[in-house]
Amino acid sequence: MLKKSFFGLVIPQFEYERLPAILPEAEKVAASKTITLFHEKNSDQNPAASIQIGDKVTTGQKLSLFADDPAYVIASVTGTVSAISPHAGDFGKTYTAITIAIAETEAFDDQFEAHAPSPTLENAIEYLAAAPGNPPLQTLADSEKPIKTILITGVDGDLLTGTRQYITATRLNDIKDGIRILKNISGIDRIILVTGRDALHGFGHIGADVKSIDATYPAALPPMIMKNVLEEVLPAGQTCEEMGVCFMSAEAVASIGRAYTGGKLPVHKVLTLITKDGSRHMIETTIGTPIKDILNAYGVEINEEDRIVFGGPMTGSAVYSLDQPVLPDTDAILVLDRAQAANSSDYPCINCGDCVRTCPAQIAVNMLVRFLEAGQYEEAADNYDLYSCIDCGLCSYVCVSKIPIFQYIRLAKYELDRAKTAEATDV
Ligand code: SF4
Ligand code: SF4
């Protein structure tokens, strides 16, 4: 919700979505014919790949592209592999898209079941890394960046989205189980569940501290939670993991709890669908369901230049195909009519200063943007605080010249990371 200022001089304030106290169950939306999974490796349709078109798979089966490759996806349906193709993601990242035609009868893979009675970090990494919420389990095993605190986010990072709040309110028993299991397998005792102020009560003993944050955006972004809950300021260029803190969504923790107590890998994702008229639906669908199936279920028509965003309005990313599948970390799908979608422009900066006033990290964004537009990323990082940016997107929202500042920032960080990795590999 936007709190508009009467006088135009005060920076607009946004409040996070608050769900009603009594929640209806998430509406179930089924995939119609196929689901598609994105595997992080590129198979290039290699004949040596261990998955081939025509292979039969069962729900919960681990699919690795090559023998002995630790990277995998989990088949979220039973069926037959009908296509394997390269897929280009954001910033030139490539994936292998594995499409499965859904069979009429569902059968479950039982490999994980044998591990369920004895959870370990190793078997969690081996089976649960692609579970709903994408639990960052590998982070807990990184001896170079030892984790001391697990922060469970029961609040949604972006506006209009209620997925994490919904999971926290409706799957508390799974979360409690997940917390108990996480403590056992990681040896980490300090676990904190972060919730909104109005939802602070009624948790009872869940095996974790419960802390609240305020409802004003961007209070739920990790650097702000570090500051306001842990009282630790994230130094520029450092990650939360380097500070010993691992963030995990409430859904990721609930997935861990549900998998080990039920003996089956969860394959359904909860997400918030926000349609063109602003109505919101909490839905549950199979991971890999194409967005066209979800939009069809709600009668949402997509016209030329309408925009579909994965994530919320401030930090989400546009997707360009109705075949784009729901991913394990898709918390929201936002559909904007072309009349509502803010288009970027090539107008120059008029130095109004709105971005500077709104920036929670107090960056001189008006200066930073000049270097980003010129592709001078190192200069932007060394002299204009690129790495102090907490990725909130507020500067883009307020920019009167509609400069895509946040997109420039993401591109700059990505390019600098890529250069750093290339340098490290060359050494
Ligand atoms: S996205 Fe923009 S407003 Fe937000 S912290 Fe970064 S520079 Fe500041
Ligand atoms: S808000 Fe846009 S136009 Fe105004 S100073 Fe910032 S970049 Fe320039």
Short mmCIF file of N, CA, C and O and ligand atoms in Angstrom, two decimals, residues 347-358 364-367 369-370 373 394-403 405, ligand 2:
data_model
loop_
_atom_site.label_atom_id
_atom_site.label_comp_id
_atom_site.label_asym_id
_atom_site.label_seq_id
_atom_site.Cartn_x
_atom_site.Cartn_y
_atom_site.Cartn_z
N TYR A 347 15.44 9.30 -21.52
CA TYR A 347 15.58 10.69 -21.08
C TYR A 347 16.81 10.79 -20.18
O TYR A 347 17.10 9.88 -19.41
N PRO A 348 17.49 11.91 -20.22
CA PRO A 348 18.66 12.05 -19.33
C PRO A 348 18.23 12.37 -17.90
O PRO A 348 17.10 12.80 -17.66
N CYS A 349 19.15 12.17 -17.00
CA CYS A 349 18.92 12.52 -15.59
C CYS A 349 18.78 14.04 -15.48
O CYS A 349 19.58 14.79 -16.06
N ILE A 350 17.77 14.51 -14.75
CA ILE A 350 17.60 15.96 -14.61
C ILE A 350 18.10 16.45 -13.24
O ILE A 350 17.84 17.57 -12.84
N ASN A 351 18.77 15.52 -12.55
CA ASN A 351 19.38 15.85 -11.26
C ASN A 351 18.36 16.35 -10.23
O ASN A 351 18.65 17.25 -9.45
N CYS A 352 17.18 15.74 -10.22
CA CYS A 352 16.15 16.19 -9.28
C CYS A 352 16.45 15.75 -7.84
O CYS A 352 15.95 16.32 -6.89
N GLY A 353 17.25 14.67 -7.71
CA GLY A 353 17.64 14.23 -6.37
C GLY A 353 16.65 13.29 -5.69
O GLY A 353 16.89 12.84 -4.56
N ASP A 354 15.55 12.95 -6.34
CA ASP A 354 14.56 12.07 -5.70
C ASP A 354 15.15 10.71 -5.34
O ASP A 354 14.86 10.14 -4.31
N CYS A 355 16.01 10.18 -6.26
CA CYS A 355 16.60 8.86 -5.99
C CYS A 355 17.50 8.92 -4.76
O CYS A 355 17.56 7.98 -3.97
N VAL A 356 18.20 10.04 -4.59
CA VAL A 356 19.12 10.18 -3.46
C VAL A 356 18.32 10.24 -2.16
O VAL A 356 18.65 9.59 -1.17
N ARG A 357 17.23 11.00 -2.20
CA ARG A 357 16.41 11.15 -0.99
C ARG A 357 15.74 9.83 -0.59
O ARG A 357 15.54 9.56 0.57
N THR A 358 15.40 9.01 -1.58
CA THR A 358 14.65 7.79 -1.26
C THR A 358 15.56 6.61 -0.91
O THR A 358 15.11 5.64 -0.31
N ALA A 364 24.68 8.25 -3.38
CA ALA A 364 24.48 9.37 -4.32
C ALA A 364 24.09 8.75 -5.67
O ALA A 364 24.88 8.68 -6.61
N VAL A 365 22.85 8.30 -5.74
CA VAL A 365 22.41 7.53 -6.92
C VAL A 365 22.51 8.36 -8.19
O VAL A 365 22.81 7.83 -9.27
N ASN A 366 22.28 9.66 -8.09
CA ASN A 366 22.35 10.52 -9.29
C ASN A 366 23.76 10.49 -9.90
O ASN A 366 23.91 10.59 -11.12
N MET A 367 24.78 10.33 -9.06
CA MET A 367 26.15 10.21 -9.57
C MET A 367 26.42 8.78 -10.04
O MET A 367 27.00 8.55 -11.10
N VAL A 369 24.48 6.60 -11.22
CA VAL A 369 23.83 6.22 -12.47
C VAL A 369 24.61 6.70 -13.70
O VAL A 369 24.61 6.05 -14.75
N ARG A 370 25.32 7.80 -13.56
CA ARG A 370 26.11 8.29 -14.70
C ARG A 370 27.17 7.26 -15.10
O ARG A 370 27.41 7.00 -16.28
N GLU A 373 25.47 4.06 -16.59
CA GLU A 373 25.02 4.25 -17.98
C GLU A 373 26.22 4.17 -18.94
O GLU A 373 26.07 3.72 -20.06
N LEU A 394 13.92 1.16 -5.12
CA LEU A 394 13.17 2.40 -4.89
C LEU A 394 13.61 3.52 -5.82
O LEU A 394 12.80 4.34 -6.26
N CYS A 395 14.92 3.56 -6.13
CA CYS A 395 15.42 4.65 -7.00
C CYS A 395 14.76 4.59 -8.37
O CYS A 395 14.35 5.61 -8.91
N SER A 396 14.63 3.38 -8.92
CA SER A 396 13.97 3.25 -10.23
C SER A 396 12.53 3.71 -10.14
O SER A 396 12.02 4.36 -11.06
N TYR A 397 11.87 3.36 -9.05
CA TYR A 397 10.45 3.70 -8.91
C TYR A 397 10.23 5.21 -8.92
O TYR A 397 9.30 5.72 -9.54
N VAL A 398 11.12 5.95 -8.22
CA VAL A 398 10.88 7.39 -8.09
C VAL A 398 11.46 8.22 -9.24
O VAL A 398 11.14 9.40 -9.36
N CYS A 399 12.31 7.60 -10.05
CA CYS A 399 13.03 8.40 -11.05
C CYS A 399 12.06 9.02 -12.07
O CYS A 399 11.35 8.32 -12.79
N VAL A 400 12.06 10.35 -12.13
CA VAL A 400 11.14 11.05 -13.03
C VAL A 400 11.54 10.83 -14.50
O VAL A 400 10.70 10.92 -15.39
N SER A 401 12.82 10.59 -14.74
CA SER A 401 13.26 10.35 -16.12
C SER A 401 13.10 8.89 -16.53
O SER A 401 13.48 8.52 -17.64
N LYS A 402 12.55 8.10 -15.60
CA LYS A 402 12.31 6.67 -15.88
C LYS A 402 13.58 5.95 -16.33
O LYS A 402 13.57 5.11 -17.25
N ILE A 403 14.68 6.30 -15.69
CA ILE A 403 15.94 5.61 -15.98
C ILE A 403 15.88 4.25 -15.25
O ILE A 403 15.55 4.22 -14.06
N ILE A 405 17.39 2.45 -13.28
CA ILE A 405 18.59 2.48 -12.42
C ILE A 405 18.86 1.10 -11.80
O ILE A 405 19.98 0.61 -11.79
S1 SF4 B 2 15.62 10.42 -9.78
FE1 SF4 B 2 16.31 10.05 -11.90
S2 SF4 B 2 16.32 12.11 -12.80
FE2 SF4 B 2 16.23 12.42 -10.58
S3 SF4 B 2 18.41 12.59 -9.95
FE3 SF4 B 2 17.85 10.45 -9.76
S4 SF4 B 2 18.49 9.53 -11.72
FE4 SF4 B 2 18.39 11.74 -12.04
#
